[in-house]
mmCIF file of C-alpha atoms in Angstrom:
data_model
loop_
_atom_site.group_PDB
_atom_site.id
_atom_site.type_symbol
_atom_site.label_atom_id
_atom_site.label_comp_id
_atom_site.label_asym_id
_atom_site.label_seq_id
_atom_site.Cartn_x
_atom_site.Cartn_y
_atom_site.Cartn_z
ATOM 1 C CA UNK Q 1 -14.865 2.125 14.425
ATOM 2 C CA UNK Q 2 -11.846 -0.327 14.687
ATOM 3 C CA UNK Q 3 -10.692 -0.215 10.977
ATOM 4 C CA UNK Q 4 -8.412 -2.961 9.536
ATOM 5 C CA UNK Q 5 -7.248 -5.069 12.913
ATOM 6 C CA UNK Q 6 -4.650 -7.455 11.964
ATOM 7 C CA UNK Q 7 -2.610 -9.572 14.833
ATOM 8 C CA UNK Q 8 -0.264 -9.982 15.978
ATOM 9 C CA UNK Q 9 2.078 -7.058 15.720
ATOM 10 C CA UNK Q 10 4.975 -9.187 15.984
ATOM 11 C CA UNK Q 11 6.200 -12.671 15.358
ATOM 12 C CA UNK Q 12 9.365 -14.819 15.262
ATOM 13 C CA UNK Q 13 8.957 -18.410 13.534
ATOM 14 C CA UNK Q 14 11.393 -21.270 13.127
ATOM 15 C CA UNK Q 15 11.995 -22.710 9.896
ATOM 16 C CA UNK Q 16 9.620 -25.131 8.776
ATOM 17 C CA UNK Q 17 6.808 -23.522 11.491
ATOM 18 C CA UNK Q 18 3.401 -22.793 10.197
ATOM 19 C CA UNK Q 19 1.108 -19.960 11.309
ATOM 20 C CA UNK Q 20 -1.942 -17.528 10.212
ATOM 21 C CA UNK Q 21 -2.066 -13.876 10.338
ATOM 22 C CA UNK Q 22 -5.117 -12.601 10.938
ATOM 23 C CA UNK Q 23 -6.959 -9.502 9.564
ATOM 24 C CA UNK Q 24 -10.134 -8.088 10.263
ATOM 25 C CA UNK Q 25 -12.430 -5.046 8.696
ATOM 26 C CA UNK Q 26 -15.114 -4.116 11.005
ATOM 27 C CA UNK Q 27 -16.375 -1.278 7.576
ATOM 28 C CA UNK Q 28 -18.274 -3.568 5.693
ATOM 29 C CA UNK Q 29 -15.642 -3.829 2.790
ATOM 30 C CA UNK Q 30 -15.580 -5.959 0.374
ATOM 31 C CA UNK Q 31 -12.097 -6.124 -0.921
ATOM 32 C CA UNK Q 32 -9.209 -7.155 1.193
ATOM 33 C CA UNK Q 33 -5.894 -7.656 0.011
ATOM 34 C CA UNK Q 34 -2.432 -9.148 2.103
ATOM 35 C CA UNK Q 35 0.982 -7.175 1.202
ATOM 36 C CA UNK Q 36 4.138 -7.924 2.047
ATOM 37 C CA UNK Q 37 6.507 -5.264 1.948
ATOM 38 C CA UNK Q 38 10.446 -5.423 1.930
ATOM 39 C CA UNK Q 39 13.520 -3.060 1.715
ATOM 40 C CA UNK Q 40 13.951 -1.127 -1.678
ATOM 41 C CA UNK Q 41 10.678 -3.101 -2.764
ATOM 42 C CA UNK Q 42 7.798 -1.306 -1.969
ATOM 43 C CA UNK Q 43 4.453 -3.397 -1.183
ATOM 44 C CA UNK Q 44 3.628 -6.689 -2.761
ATOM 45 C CA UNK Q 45 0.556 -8.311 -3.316
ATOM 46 C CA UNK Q 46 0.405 -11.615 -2.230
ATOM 47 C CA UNK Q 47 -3.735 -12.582 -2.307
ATOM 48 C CA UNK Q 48 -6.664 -10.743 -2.663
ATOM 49 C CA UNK Q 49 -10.372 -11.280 -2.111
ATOM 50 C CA UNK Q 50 -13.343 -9.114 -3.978
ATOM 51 C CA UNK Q 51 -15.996 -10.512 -1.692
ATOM 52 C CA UNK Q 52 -16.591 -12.966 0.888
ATOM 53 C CA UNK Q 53 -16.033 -16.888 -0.927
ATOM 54 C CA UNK Q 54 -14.100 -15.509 -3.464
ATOM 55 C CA UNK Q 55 -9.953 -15.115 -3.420
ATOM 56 C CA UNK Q 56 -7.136 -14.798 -6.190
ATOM 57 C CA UNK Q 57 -3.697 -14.569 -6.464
ATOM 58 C CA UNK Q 58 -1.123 -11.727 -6.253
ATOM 59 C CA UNK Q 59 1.885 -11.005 -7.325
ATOM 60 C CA UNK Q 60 3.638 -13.102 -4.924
ATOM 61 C CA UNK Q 61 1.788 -16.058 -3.755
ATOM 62 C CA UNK Q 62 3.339 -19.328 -3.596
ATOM 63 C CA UNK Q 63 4.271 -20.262 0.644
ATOM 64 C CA UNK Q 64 0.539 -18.836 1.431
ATOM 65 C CA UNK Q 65 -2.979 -19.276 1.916
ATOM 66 C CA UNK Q 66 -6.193 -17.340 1.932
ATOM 67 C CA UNK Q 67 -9.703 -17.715 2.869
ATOM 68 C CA UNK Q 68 -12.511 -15.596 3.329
ATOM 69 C CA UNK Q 69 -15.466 -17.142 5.065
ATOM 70 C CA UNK Q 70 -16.969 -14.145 6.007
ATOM 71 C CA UNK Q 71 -16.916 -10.496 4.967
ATOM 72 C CA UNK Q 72 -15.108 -9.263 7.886
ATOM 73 C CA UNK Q 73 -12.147 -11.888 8.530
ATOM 74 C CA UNK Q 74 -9.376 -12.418 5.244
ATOM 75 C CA UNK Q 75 -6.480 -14.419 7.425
ATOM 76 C CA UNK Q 76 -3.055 -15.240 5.831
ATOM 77 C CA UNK Q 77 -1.835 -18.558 6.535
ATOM 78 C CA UNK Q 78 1.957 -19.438 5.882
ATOM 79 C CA UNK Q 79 2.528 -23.190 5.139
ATOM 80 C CA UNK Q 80 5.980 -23.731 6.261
ATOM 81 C CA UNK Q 81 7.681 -20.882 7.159
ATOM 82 C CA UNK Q 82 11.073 -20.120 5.135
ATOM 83 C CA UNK Q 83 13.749 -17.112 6.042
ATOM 84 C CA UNK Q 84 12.561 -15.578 2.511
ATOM 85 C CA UNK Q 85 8.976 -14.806 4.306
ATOM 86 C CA UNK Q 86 10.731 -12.482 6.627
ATOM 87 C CA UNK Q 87 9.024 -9.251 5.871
ATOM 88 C CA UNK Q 88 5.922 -7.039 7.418
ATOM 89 C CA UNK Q 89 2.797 -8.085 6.230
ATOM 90 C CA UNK Q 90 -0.030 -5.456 5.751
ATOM 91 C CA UNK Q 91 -3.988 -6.130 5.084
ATOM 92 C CA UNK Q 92 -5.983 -3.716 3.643
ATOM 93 C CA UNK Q 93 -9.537 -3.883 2.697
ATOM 94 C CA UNK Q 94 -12.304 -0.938 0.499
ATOM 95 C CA UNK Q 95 -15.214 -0.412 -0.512
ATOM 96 C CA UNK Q 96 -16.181 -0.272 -4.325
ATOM 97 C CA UNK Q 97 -14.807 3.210 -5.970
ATOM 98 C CA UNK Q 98 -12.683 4.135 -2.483
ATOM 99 C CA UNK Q 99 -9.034 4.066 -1.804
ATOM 100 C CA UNK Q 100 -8.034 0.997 0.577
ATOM 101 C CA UNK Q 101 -7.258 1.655 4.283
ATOM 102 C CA UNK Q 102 -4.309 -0.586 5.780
ATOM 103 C CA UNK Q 103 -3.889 -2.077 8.895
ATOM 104 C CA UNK Q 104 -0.579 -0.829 11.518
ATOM 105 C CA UNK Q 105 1.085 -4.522 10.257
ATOM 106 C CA UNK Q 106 2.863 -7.566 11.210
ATOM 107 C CA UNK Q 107 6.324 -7.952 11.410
ATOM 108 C CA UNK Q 108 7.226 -11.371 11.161
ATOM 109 C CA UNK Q 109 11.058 -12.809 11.504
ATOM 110 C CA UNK Q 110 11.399 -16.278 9.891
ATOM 111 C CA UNK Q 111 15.300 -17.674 11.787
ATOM 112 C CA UNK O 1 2.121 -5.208 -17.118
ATOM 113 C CA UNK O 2 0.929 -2.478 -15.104
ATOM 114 C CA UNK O 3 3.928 -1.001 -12.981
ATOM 115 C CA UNK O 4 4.521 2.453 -11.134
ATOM 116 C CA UNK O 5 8.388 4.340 -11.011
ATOM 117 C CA UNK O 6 9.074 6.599 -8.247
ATOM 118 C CA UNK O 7 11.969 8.990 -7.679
ATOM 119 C CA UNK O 8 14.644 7.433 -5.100
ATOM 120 C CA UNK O 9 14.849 8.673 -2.188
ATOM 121 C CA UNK O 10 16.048 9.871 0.602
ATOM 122 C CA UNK O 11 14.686 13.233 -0.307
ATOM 123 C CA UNK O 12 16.103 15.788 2.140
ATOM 124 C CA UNK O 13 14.355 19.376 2.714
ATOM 125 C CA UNK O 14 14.650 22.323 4.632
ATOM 126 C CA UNK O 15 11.390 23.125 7.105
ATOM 127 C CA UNK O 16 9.387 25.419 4.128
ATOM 128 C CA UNK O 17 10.817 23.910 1.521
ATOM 129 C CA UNK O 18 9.015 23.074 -1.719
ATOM 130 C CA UNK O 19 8.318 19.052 -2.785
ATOM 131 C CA UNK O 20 8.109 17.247 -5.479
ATOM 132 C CA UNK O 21 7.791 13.693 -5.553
ATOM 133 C CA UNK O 22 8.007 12.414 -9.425
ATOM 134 C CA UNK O 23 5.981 9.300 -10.189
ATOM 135 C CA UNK O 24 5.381 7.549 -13.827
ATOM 136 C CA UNK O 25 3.199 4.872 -14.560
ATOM 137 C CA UNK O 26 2.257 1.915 -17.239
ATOM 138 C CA UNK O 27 -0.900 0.929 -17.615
ATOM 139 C CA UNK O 28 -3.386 -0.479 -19.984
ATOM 140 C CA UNK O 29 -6.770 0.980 -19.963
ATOM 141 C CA UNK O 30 -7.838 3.865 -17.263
ATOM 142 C CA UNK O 31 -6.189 2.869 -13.665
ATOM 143 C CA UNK O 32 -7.151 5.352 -10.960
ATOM 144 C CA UNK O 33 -3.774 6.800 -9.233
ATOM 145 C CA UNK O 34 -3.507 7.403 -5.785
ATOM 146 C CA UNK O 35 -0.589 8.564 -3.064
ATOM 147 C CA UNK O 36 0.054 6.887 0.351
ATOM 148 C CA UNK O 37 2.462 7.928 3.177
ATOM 149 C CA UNK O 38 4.008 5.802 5.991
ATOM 150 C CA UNK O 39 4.772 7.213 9.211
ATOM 151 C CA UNK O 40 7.018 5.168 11.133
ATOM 152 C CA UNK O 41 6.294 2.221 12.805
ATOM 153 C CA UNK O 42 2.944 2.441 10.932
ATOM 154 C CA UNK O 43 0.434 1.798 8.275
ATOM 155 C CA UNK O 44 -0.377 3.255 5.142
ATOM 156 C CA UNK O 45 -2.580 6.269 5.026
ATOM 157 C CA UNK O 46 -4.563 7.075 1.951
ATOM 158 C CA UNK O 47 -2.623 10.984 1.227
ATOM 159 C CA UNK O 48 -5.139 11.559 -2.115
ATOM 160 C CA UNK O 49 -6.472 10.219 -4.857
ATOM 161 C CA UNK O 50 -7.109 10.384 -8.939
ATOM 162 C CA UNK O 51 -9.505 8.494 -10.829
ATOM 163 C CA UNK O 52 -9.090 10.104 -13.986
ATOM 164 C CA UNK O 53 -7.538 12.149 -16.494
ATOM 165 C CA UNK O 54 -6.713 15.619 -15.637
ATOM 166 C CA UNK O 55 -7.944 15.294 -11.753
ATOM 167 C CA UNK O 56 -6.230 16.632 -8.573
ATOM 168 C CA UNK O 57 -6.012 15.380 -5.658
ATOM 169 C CA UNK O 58 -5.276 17.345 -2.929
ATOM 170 C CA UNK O 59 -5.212 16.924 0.978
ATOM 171 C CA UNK O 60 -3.343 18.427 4.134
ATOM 172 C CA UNK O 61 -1.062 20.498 1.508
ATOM 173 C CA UNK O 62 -0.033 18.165 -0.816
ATOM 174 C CA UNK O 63 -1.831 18.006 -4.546
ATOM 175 C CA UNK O 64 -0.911 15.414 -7.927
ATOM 176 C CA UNK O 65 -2.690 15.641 -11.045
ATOM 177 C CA UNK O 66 -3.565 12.648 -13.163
ATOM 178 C CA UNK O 67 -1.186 13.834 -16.540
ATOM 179 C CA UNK O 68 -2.395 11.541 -18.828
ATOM 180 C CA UNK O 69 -0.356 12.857 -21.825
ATOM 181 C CA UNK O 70 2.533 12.019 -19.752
ATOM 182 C CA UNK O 71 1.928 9.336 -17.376
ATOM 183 C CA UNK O 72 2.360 11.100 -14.659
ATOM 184 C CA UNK O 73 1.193 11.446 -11.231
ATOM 185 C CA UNK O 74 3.519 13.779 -9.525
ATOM 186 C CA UNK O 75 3.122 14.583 -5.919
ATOM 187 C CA UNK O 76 3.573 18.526 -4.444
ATOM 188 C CA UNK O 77 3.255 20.593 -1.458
ATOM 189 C CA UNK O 78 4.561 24.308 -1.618
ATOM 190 C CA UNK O 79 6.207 24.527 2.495
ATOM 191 C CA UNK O 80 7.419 21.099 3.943
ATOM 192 C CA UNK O 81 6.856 20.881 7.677
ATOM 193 C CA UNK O 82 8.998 18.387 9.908
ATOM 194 C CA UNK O 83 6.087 16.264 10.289
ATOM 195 C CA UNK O 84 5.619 15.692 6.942
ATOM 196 C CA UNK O 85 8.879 13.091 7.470
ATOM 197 C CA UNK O 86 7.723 9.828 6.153
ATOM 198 C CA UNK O 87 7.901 7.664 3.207
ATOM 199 C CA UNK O 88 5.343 8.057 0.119
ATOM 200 C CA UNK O 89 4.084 5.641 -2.389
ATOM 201 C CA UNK O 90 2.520 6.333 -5.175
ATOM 202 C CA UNK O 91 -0.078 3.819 -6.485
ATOM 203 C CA UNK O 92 -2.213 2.536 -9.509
ATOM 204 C CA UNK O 93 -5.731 0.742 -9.542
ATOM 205 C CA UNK O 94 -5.892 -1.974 -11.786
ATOM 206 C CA UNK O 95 -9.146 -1.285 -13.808
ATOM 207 C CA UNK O 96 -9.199 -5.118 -14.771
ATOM 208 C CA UNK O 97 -8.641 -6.524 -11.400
ATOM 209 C CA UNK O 98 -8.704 -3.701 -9.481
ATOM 210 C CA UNK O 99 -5.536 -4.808 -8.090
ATOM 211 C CA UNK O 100 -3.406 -1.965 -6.227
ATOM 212 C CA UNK O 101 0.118 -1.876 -7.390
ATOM 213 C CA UNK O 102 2.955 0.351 -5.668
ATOM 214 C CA UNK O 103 5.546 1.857 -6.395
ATOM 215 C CA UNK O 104 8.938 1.409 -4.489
ATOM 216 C CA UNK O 105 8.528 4.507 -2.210
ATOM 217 C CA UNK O 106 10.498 7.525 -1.531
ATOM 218 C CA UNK O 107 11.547 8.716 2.178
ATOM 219 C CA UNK O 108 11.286 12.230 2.602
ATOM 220 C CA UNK O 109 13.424 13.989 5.541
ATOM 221 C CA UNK O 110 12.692 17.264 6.297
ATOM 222 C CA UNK O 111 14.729 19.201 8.904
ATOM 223 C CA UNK O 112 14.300 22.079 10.835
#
């Protein structure tokens, strides 16, 4: 049992570059959620997804874009990458009435 | 809207120590509350859980018990252990959205 797989680990972008993260839940869940989380700020919610064809906004949208296609796959797209989206990125996906599990992250660099 | 206030950290402990970890929340309706810890170079980890008033959660030590009176959802373990080094946030279920909102987290150090 995999868990929440999200690649890459790491990633450094130039200004301006696009690219999707991508997360996967091999547990049958059907929420996933993408959180950034930065210094002194905790974790953010950016989008979030309560089954598969169906997404919504988090706190902290705006420079990103969701899909979810399937039940298993909920990747993060960034448009046009800007130093301000340097941060790690955590997915996390449940099931109704549990707590979420997260995946180990993605630390992306945005120069 | 909903939010969640944790104590600043760095918290720094002796090995055996007691902990306490305050956290306060606002929230309309009946969130479920819930405690997470980050090892480093890591995830989050589910620690325990609360879905309503006057529950505990408990696991590997630590225990918090949904205070509704108070808005509270403190986080305890009676003897620290060096592994228990890590930063914990403590967390809130939207009931509308069911949404998971975080706190800011608070590093704990402990030292031999």
């Amino acid at each position: 049992n995999a868990g929440v797989t999200q690649t890459p680990k790491f990633q450094v972008l130039k200004t301006g570059q696009s690219m999707t993260l991508q997360c996967a839940q091999d547990m049958n869940h059907e929420y996933m959620s993408w959180y950034r989380q930065d210094p002194g700020m905790g974790l953010r919610l950016i989008h979030y997804s309560v089954g598969a064809g169906i997404t919504d906004q988090g706190e902290v949208p705006n420079g990103y874009n969701v899909s979810r296609s399937t039940t298993e796959d909920f990747p993060l797209r960034l448009l046009s990458a800007a130093p301000s989206q340097t941060s790690v990125y955590f997915c996390a996906s449940r099931k109704t009435g549990a707590g979420y599990t997260f995946g180990s992250g993605t630390r992306l660099t945005v120069v | 809207g909903d939010s969640v206030t944790q104590m600043e950290g760095p918290v720094t402990l002796s090995e055996e120590a007691f902990l306490t970890i305050n956290c306060t929340y606002t929230a309309t309706g009946y969130p479920s509350l819930f405690w997470y810890v980050q090892y480093p170079g890591e995830g989050l980890q589910l620690l325990l859980k609360a879905t309503k008033a006057d529950d505990k959660g408990s696991n590997k030590g630590f225990e918090a018990t949904y205070r509704k009176e108070t808005t509270s959802f403190h986080l305890e373990k009676g003897s620290v252990q060096v592994s228990d080094s890590a930063v914990y946030f403590c967390a809130l279920s939207d009931q509308g959205t069911d949404k998971l909102i975080f706190g800011t987290g608070t590093r704990l150090q402990v030292f031999p």
